[in-house]
XYZ file of C-alpha atoms in Angstrom:
527
model
C 36.673 -29.804 -20.618
C 34.407 -28.602 -23.435
C 33.040 -32.144 -23.869
C 32.139 -32.373 -20.180
C 30.287 -29.057 -20.347
C 28.544 -30.193 -23.523
C 27.261 -33.262 -21.633
C 26.199 -31.254 -18.544
C 24.209 -28.692 -20.513
C 22.340 -31.025 -22.852
C 19.205 -29.383 -24.165
C 17.896 -28.113 -27.495
C 20.668 -29.131 -29.906
C 19.006 -27.691 -33.023
C 20.083 -24.061 -32.440
C 21.971 -21.780 -30.129
C 22.155 -18.127 -29.194
C 25.217 -16.073 -30.029
C 25.631 -12.845 -28.079
C 28.164 -10.075 -27.679
C 28.426 -7.294 -25.121
C 27.879 -3.798 -26.507
C 30.071 -2.151 -23.883
C 27.127 -0.137 -22.567
C 25.314 -0.356 -19.239
C 21.676 0.589 -18.638
C 20.481 2.859 -15.820
C 20.646 -0.049 -13.363
C 24.220 -0.917 -14.297
C 23.210 -4.010 -16.311
C 25.615 -4.849 -19.140
C 23.861 -4.598 -22.489
C 24.311 -7.182 -25.254
C 23.198 -7.934 -28.794
C 21.834 -11.382 -29.723
C 21.647 -13.608 -32.788
C 19.957 -17.018 -33.040
C 22.054 -19.493 -35.041
C 20.104 -22.402 -36.530
C 22.925 -24.920 -36.492
C 23.472 -28.054 -34.380
C 25.033 -27.557 -30.948
C 28.255 -29.593 -30.732
C 31.160 -29.907 -28.331
C 33.197 -27.863 -30.813
C 30.789 -24.934 -30.300
C 31.536 -25.228 -26.580
C 35.256 -25.177 -27.365
C 34.836 -21.852 -29.211
C 32.877 -20.517 -26.220
C 35.627 -21.434 -23.751
C 38.253 -19.894 -26.032
C 36.303 -16.626 -26.081
C 35.623 -16.776 -29.822
C 31.855 -17.149 -29.377
C 29.505 -16.404 -26.481
C 27.073 -19.326 -26.261
C 23.462 -19.387 -25.082
C 21.436 -22.618 -24.839
C 17.840 -23.642 -24.245
C 17.308 -26.439 -21.666
C 14.200 -27.883 -23.378
C 14.348 -31.343 -24.906
C 10.710 -31.380 -26.023
C 8.832 -31.495 -22.689
C 11.876 -32.675 -20.705
C 15.108 -31.139 -19.470
C 18.412 -32.131 -17.830
C 19.047 -28.748 -16.246
C 17.155 -25.603 -15.294
C 17.966 -22.106 -14.100
C 16.708 -19.229 -11.963
C 17.877 -15.954 -13.495
C 18.347 -13.405 -10.696
C 18.130 -9.970 -12.261
C 19.142 -7.503 -9.496
C 17.200 -4.330 -8.860
C 20.486 -2.424 -9.112
C 23.633 -4.002 -10.520
C 25.890 -1.275 -9.148
C 25.269 -2.236 -5.518
C 24.499 -5.922 -6.055
C 26.276 -8.722 -4.209
C 25.580 -12.415 -4.693
C 26.734 -13.224 -1.140
C 23.269 -13.283 0.446
C 21.944 -15.711 -2.159
C 24.988 -17.987 -1.865
C 24.414 -18.059 1.912
C 20.765 -19.018 1.337
C 21.778 -21.908 -0.932
C 24.193 -23.163 1.726
C 21.916 -22.648 4.752
C 18.893 -24.375 3.207
C 20.938 -27.107 1.468
C 19.526 -26.285 -1.941
C 20.855 -28.395 -4.861
C 21.953 -25.291 -6.761
C 25.178 -24.007 -8.284
C 25.253 -20.181 -8.534
C 27.112 -18.599 -11.458
C 27.786 -14.948 -12.157
C 25.988 -13.999 -15.370
C 27.379 -11.930 -18.234
C 25.144 -8.992 -17.258
C 26.424 -8.988 -13.682
C 23.497 -10.830 -12.079
C 23.297 -14.471 -11.003
C 22.312 -17.672 -12.790
C 21.303 -20.341 -10.271
C 21.565 -23.735 -11.989
C 20.124 -27.103 -10.995
C 21.180 -30.329 -12.747
C 19.261 -33.619 -12.953
C 20.553 -37.158 -13.075
C 17.890 -38.068 -15.635
C 15.346 -36.350 -17.851
C 12.968 -34.243 -15.757
C 9.455 -33.070 -16.605
C 9.485 -29.372 -17.536
C 6.179 -28.529 -15.812
C 7.115 -30.180 -12.541
C 10.555 -28.550 -12.601
C 9.015 -25.120 -13.146
C 6.480 -25.689 -10.365
C 9.168 -26.529 -7.806
C 11.563 -23.829 -9.004
C 8.787 -21.219 -8.813
C 7.992 -22.267 -5.260
C 11.641 -21.944 -4.224
C 12.152 -18.728 -6.191
C 9.132 -17.016 -4.630
C 10.465 -17.784 -1.191
C 14.151 -16.981 -1.640
C 15.232 -15.260 -4.853
C 12.300 -13.317 -6.399
C 13.710 -13.614 -9.907
C 11.661 -12.577 -12.927
C 12.685 -15.477 -15.176
C 12.880 -19.232 -14.629
C 14.128 -21.643 -17.282
C 12.932 -23.703 -19.151
C 10.782 -20.963 -20.713
C 11.591 -21.323 -24.436
C 14.490 -18.892 -24.131
C 18.232 -19.406 -24.106
C 20.524 -18.974 -21.095
C 24.064 -17.710 -21.557
C 26.576 -20.338 -20.583
C 29.294 -19.871 -17.930
C 33.072 -19.620 -18.436
C 33.136 -17.711 -21.687
C 36.835 -17.023 -22.428
C 37.693 -19.465 -19.654
C 41.203 -18.158 -18.856
C 39.902 -14.676 -18.106
C 36.242 -15.394 -17.503
C 34.007 -13.139 -15.420
C 31.150 -15.669 -15.630
C 32.327 -18.062 -12.945
C 30.618 -20.204 -10.317
C 30.729 -19.733 -6.536
C 31.200 -22.497 -3.975
C 29.305 -22.603 -0.673
C 31.830 -20.202 0.862
C 31.134 -17.603 -1.838
C 34.555 -18.227 -3.381
C 34.831 -17.980 -7.216
C 35.951 -21.292 -8.707
C 37.628 -22.420 -11.923
C 35.771 -24.465 -14.487
C 37.126 -27.802 -13.221
C 35.837 -27.089 -9.703
C 32.505 -26.009 -11.214
C 32.110 -29.453 -12.806
C 32.912 -31.075 -9.446
C 30.244 -28.948 -7.715
C 27.661 -29.947 -10.325
C 28.428 -33.643 -9.822
C 28.135 -33.207 -6.037
C 24.764 -31.462 -6.254
C 23.142 -33.285 -9.164
C 19.701 -34.516 -8.102
C 17.215 -37.158 -9.163
C 14.116 -35.567 -10.757
C 11.682 -37.251 -8.352
C 13.728 -36.100 -5.372
C 13.636 -32.579 -6.736
C 9.860 -32.568 -7.259
C 9.408 -33.654 -3.618
C 12.094 -31.419 -2.169
C 11.049 -29.930 1.187
C 12.547 -26.541 1.941
C 12.451 -24.719 5.285
C 10.569 -21.440 5.374
C 12.778 -18.423 4.835
C 12.178 -15.664 7.410
C 14.694 -12.860 6.978
C 12.549 -10.893 9.441
C 9.103 -11.087 11.014
C 6.296 -11.771 8.463
C 8.847 -11.829 5.637
C 6.891 -14.327 3.542
C 3.957 -11.885 3.427
C 5.990 -8.881 2.186
C 5.483 -7.487 -1.334
C 8.288 -8.753 -3.620
C 9.470 -5.204 -4.395
C 10.118 -4.490 -0.715
C 11.867 -7.845 -0.262
C 14.153 -7.021 -3.169
C 15.050 -3.624 -1.734
C 15.818 -5.072 1.686
C 17.785 -8.054 0.320
C 19.837 -6.304 -2.324
C 19.931 -2.648 -1.288
C 19.765 0.264 -3.709
C 22.287 2.792 -4.994
C 20.287 4.435 -7.798
C 17.551 7.040 -8.139
C 13.924 7.052 -6.931
C 14.934 6.518 -3.306
C 11.990 8.570 -2.046
C 9.496 6.414 -3.959
C 11.115 3.146 -2.900
C 11.161 4.167 0.765
C 7.474 5.068 0.420
C 6.554 1.434 -0.388
C 8.707 0.192 2.487
C 6.869 2.493 4.913
C 3.436 1.551 3.556
C 4.394 -2.051 4.333
C 5.497 -1.134 7.862
C 2.200 0.673 8.462
C 0.266 -2.377 7.239
C 2.333 -4.717 9.439
C 1.501 -2.793 12.593
C -1.436 -0.393 12.388
C -0.855 0.764 15.973
C 2.474 2.435 15.140
C 2.746 6.007 16.372
C 4.137 8.738 14.120
C 7.370 8.711 16.148
C 7.741 4.936 15.821
C 7.220 5.046 12.043
C 9.750 7.899 11.791
C 12.369 5.786 13.589
C 11.659 2.782 11.344
C 11.984 5.072 8.312
C 15.377 6.325 9.493
C 16.601 2.742 10.054
C 15.349 1.489 6.672
C 16.827 4.522 4.925
C 20.269 3.701 6.299
C 19.845 -0.041 5.713
C 18.693 -0.004 2.088
C 20.322 2.928 0.358
C 24.013 3.262 -0.425
C 23.466 7.016 -0.231
C 20.660 7.571 2.328
C 18.083 10.307 1.917
C 18.364 13.463 4.068
C 16.756 12.992 7.486
C 14.238 15.793 6.847
C 12.882 14.009 3.740
C 12.644 10.705 5.589
C 10.711 12.187 8.515
C 8.356 14.101 6.192
C 7.643 10.898 4.259
C 6.982 8.958 7.472
C 4.549 11.626 8.701
C 2.698 11.506 5.382
C 2.377 7.693 5.398
C 1.320 7.689 9.068
C -1.902 9.510 8.109
C -3.062 6.261 6.508
C -5.037 5.485 3.367
C -1.990 4.945 1.145
C -1.493 1.957 -1.151
C 1.675 0.597 -2.737
C 3.062 2.345 -5.788
C 3.149 -0.052 -8.749
C 3.782 -0.069 -12.511
C 2.722 1.255 -14.959
C 2.161 4.571 -13.173
C 5.485 4.052 -11.417
C 7.699 2.346 -14.035
C 10.747 2.512 -11.741
C 9.302 -0.491 -9.881
C 9.111 -2.688 -12.983
C 12.440 -4.532 -12.427
C 11.463 -5.512 -8.878
C 7.687 -5.888 -9.232
C 5.788 -9.171 -9.342
C 2.079 -8.274 -9.200
C 0.805 -11.844 -9.529
C 2.858 -12.946 -6.541
C 2.103 -9.761 -4.612
C -1.635 -10.429 -4.873
C -1.215 -13.708 -2.977
C 0.513 -12.119 0.010
C -1.422 -10.819 2.994
C 0.733 -7.684 3.201
C 0.832 -7.215 -0.581
C -1.545 -5.442 -2.936
C -4.210 -8.142 -2.633
C -6.722 -8.227 -5.442
C -5.344 -5.775 -7.940
C -7.017 -2.419 -8.425
C -7.588 -1.808 -12.181
C -4.793 0.196 -13.787
C -7.356 2.800 -14.864
C -7.091 4.233 -11.355
C -3.879 5.916 -12.517
C -6.053 8.211 -14.661
C -7.766 9.630 -11.553
C -5.766 12.592 -10.259
C -6.060 14.937 -7.254
C -8.431 12.603 -5.406
C -9.926 14.499 -2.436
C -12.888 14.263 -0.119
C -15.091 16.728 1.774
C -17.107 15.646 4.798
C -19.652 17.149 7.152
C -21.687 15.589 9.943
C -24.167 14.031 7.524
C -22.522 13.552 4.122
C -19.266 12.933 2.286
C -18.249 13.882 -1.256
C -15.319 12.581 -3.344
C -13.664 14.786 -5.944
C -11.110 13.957 -8.660
C -9.807 15.036 -12.049
C -10.649 12.550 -14.813
C -10.609 12.937 -18.603
C -9.968 16.661 -18.247
C -12.980 17.191 -15.972
C -13.191 17.991 -12.258
C -15.831 15.577 -10.974
C -17.623 15.314 -7.627
C -19.435 12.101 -6.643
C -21.413 10.942 -3.639
C -21.537 7.438 -2.102
C -24.809 6.967 -3.973
C -22.988 7.612 -7.269
C -20.350 5.029 -6.358
C -22.647 2.153 -5.413
C -22.559 0.577 -8.897
C -21.237 1.242 -12.400
C -24.608 2.391 -13.730
C -24.873 5.147 -11.125
C -21.232 6.085 -11.712
C -21.808 6.299 -15.474
C -24.829 8.574 -14.985
C -22.833 10.951 -12.770
C -19.925 11.116 -15.237
C -22.295 11.745 -18.144
C -23.281 14.996 -16.421
C -19.655 16.021 -16.993
C -19.725 14.842 -20.654
C -17.598 11.790 -19.823
C -18.829 8.346 -20.916
C -17.806 5.473 -18.665
C -17.155 2.043 -20.226
C -17.951 -1.021 -18.121
C -14.820 -2.645 -16.728
C -14.343 -6.264 -17.883
C -15.222 -8.754 -15.148
C -12.947 -11.707 -14.307
C -14.264 -15.260 -13.967
C -13.664 -15.145 -10.231
C -12.690 -12.642 -7.595
C -14.123 -9.254 -6.645
C -15.579 -6.826 -9.147
C -12.960 -4.546 -10.796
C -15.356 -1.625 -10.338
C -15.602 -2.279 -6.598
C -11.807 -2.479 -6.374
C -11.560 0.797 -8.275
C -13.988 2.526 -5.913
C -12.076 1.136 -2.937
C -8.864 2.478 -4.450
C -10.404 5.942 -4.862
C -11.628 5.929 -1.253
C -8.242 4.740 0.039
C -6.318 7.336 -1.965
C -8.590 10.280 -1.186
C -7.021 12.999 0.937
C -9.085 15.502 2.857
C -9.478 18.859 1.145
C -7.518 21.435 3.144
C -10.029 24.128 2.160
C -12.890 22.204 3.764
C -11.517 20.435 6.820
C -14.013 18.247 8.658
C -12.787 19.480 12.047
C -13.610 23.081 11.067
C -17.007 22.135 9.681
C -17.854 20.096 12.767
C -16.927 22.948 15.106
C -19.038 25.424 13.137
C -22.052 23.109 13.084
C -21.634 22.272 16.766
C -21.545 25.953 17.656
C -24.614 26.771 15.536
C -26.762 23.884 16.795
C -25.926 24.386 20.462
C -26.518 28.118 20.236
C -29.981 27.657 18.715
C -30.791 24.847 21.154
C -29.765 26.803 24.247
C -31.361 30.097 23.206
C -34.755 28.490 22.884
C -34.628 26.164 25.910
C -32.234 27.376 28.604
C -32.864 27.879 32.316
C -30.375 28.321 35.133
C -30.062 25.983 38.138
C -33.728 24.901 37.956
C -33.265 21.146 37.505
C -36.904 20.363 38.131
C -37.618 21.924 34.706
C -35.637 19.237 32.839
C -38.779 17.117 32.523
C -40.599 20.094 30.996
C -38.246 20.311 28.018
C -35.749 22.888 29.266
C -31.963 22.959 29.142
C -30.695 23.722 32.622
C -27.376 25.474 33.103
C -25.432 24.574 36.234
C -23.835 27.937 37.055
C -21.137 26.286 39.177
C -19.767 23.930 36.537
C -20.909 25.700 33.334
C -22.437 22.386 32.193
C -25.850 22.290 30.555
C -28.221 19.399 31.303
C -31.137 18.190 29.212
C -33.279 15.216 28.384
C -32.575 13.262 25.195
C -36.199 13.744 24.114
C -35.749 17.534 24.343
C -32.820 17.444 21.914
C -34.626 14.962 19.677
C -37.652 17.278 19.255
C -35.407 20.267 18.613
C -33.381 18.452 15.930
C -36.459 17.225 14.091
C -37.862 20.740 14.002
C -34.747 22.867 13.548
C -31.651 20.846 12.617
C -32.750 17.735 10.726
C -30.325 18.555 7.899
C -27.294 18.587 10.198
C -27.323 15.118 11.794
C -28.529 11.740 10.604
C -29.835 10.715 14.034
C -30.084 12.031 17.572
C -27.460 9.486 18.570
C -25.067 11.030 16.004
C -25.825 14.472 17.389
C -25.114 13.422 20.980
C -21.772 11.955 19.904
C -20.664 14.811 17.652
C -21.770 17.489 20.119
C -19.634 15.766 22.800
C -22.600 15.131 25.089
C -22.218 12.846 28.122
C -24.933 10.699 29.686
C -25.587 10.589 33.454
C -27.839 8.126 35.204
C -28.690 10.587 37.971
C -28.148 14.294 38.672
C -29.871 16.741 41.054
C -32.813 14.420 41.579
C -33.341 13.759 37.859
C -32.695 10.418 36.114
C -31.288 9.604 32.685
C -30.092 13.026 31.583
C -27.374 14.324 29.269
C -24.839 17.098 29.722
C -22.657 19.228 27.480
C -20.260 22.034 28.259
C -21.615 25.514 27.644
C -19.925 27.017 24.548
C -18.201 30.387 24.711
C -21.091 32.265 23.102
C -22.971 32.362 26.461
C -21.894 34.266 29.540
C -23.833 32.365 32.182
C -23.385 35.228 34.664
C -25.641 37.385 32.475
C -28.451 34.886 32.833
C -28.851 35.915 36.463
C -30.194 39.305 35.371
C -33.854 39.447 36.337
C -36.144 39.775 33.316
C -38.614 42.626 32.935
C -41.790 42.191 34.929
C -43.842 42.658 31.773
C -42.541 39.388 30.366
C -43.291 35.912 31.531
C -41.813 32.516 30.925
C -44.321 32.040 28.160
C -42.819 34.912 26.135
C -40.021 34.226 23.613
C -38.209 37.359 24.681
C -37.963 35.967 28.206
C -35.529 33.405 26.838
C -33.940 35.095 23.842
C -33.113 38.359 25.653
C -30.765 36.427 27.870
C -28.331 36.292 24.960
C -28.424 39.979 24.079
C -25.551 42.227 25.051
C -26.224 44.673 27.922
C -26.048 47.606 25.501
C -28.581 46.004 23.204
C -30.963 45.471 26.158
C -30.695 49.146 27.105
C -31.560 50.200 23.564
C -34.628 48.008 23.596
C -35.835 49.580 26.831
C -35.266 53.125 25.467
C -37.207 52.318 22.323
C -40.060 51.014 24.425
């Protein structure tokens, strides 16, 4: 038996890896081991010691630039809840020429064997293609590292192969499976594999989310992991309502985690993500993702991270924004300073450097890649995407205050009641029946230029933000606009007849309409 295994696993015969389990598990439940490289020839007798349990053998598949076998090393996100069943089913369903073997650490080694010497580069290319679609492993051999061999201590081995029915098999049956699935190198290079779609748009998912869905999770950081899952769901369907995202969050929570999060936490997380602007959490800021993260692959996927935002973004904390009807400001903590920037400061690195210098922070130019978007532009996009509105300066509050102020000034200086023929003369006419005010666009335009140029960028912006509505025809007048009278005016008071000593040419004729009755009496007494 040891001679047959020696022939199957031909590779680098100049050295081998000797390992022993330490008896400890890491936080993911992975069995820890110590390793020693032995610079002695690999012989069938070494294999005999391995099968007898006297030595745990690790071999490299490389024979210069060729190999007779290769391996995908599936390192689970959490060994405590891991099951190889799903991967065995994939191998069977897609007729892959692989033999899965439980590894010493508790994961899965997926071996492929060749009938002749295969080219290392072409093997890696095809294995990477298959791995990215099905297994999402971090390591693929050959990669100048040794793989621990199966069936250590063969009579009581825990490193056994599985057949297509997910049944553990003895070493003799393992050799039979290898001989049944051995493949010609050329056939392997040209192997066509059906697209794996575990669910809609699966091939576009970030690898970390695929891992969580495929393997489940029984460890810590559940809140963070569910966050990435929900960011994906929001990217998949941007029309999701808050209630729909909450239901998806509840389903994913129960599907992925051995011990689901409390419903209140799940719903709160869904509501937060539904506000938009969030990006995936990634290492190094979130090291818990490291075992299931593949940034290079994630960049290529339409629902992944895309072109990677520079890691320096992790140094920007408490990213907020403040907005009014004309401007927006971004604020963040960086290098111990609280910094506020405008869009003008963010247009290029030179402008950004100048702004930061005013806070005694010197900005170093980010290195530019040979191709792809500018790292600085990606950083600015990341800041914009992450920014949350400052609760002390809500845009809705600011807009309401500015709307109130502008309309009040506009109406006080222009208003008439039920005299629609005065629209063409630059008046705002109040319809006492509907409490709607009507005016010409040119009237508002002249007022803004003279009195409120700082508030709105254009008259068109003002009409939109003031909630004005256009009408083609009203009371014999064409092309007019209307807006509802704010609460500051009691249109009944406008009916009071003005003093005979004033005329329509006097300012007080208009402004007194907005004085309280008591104030009007005082004015008359003083006169």
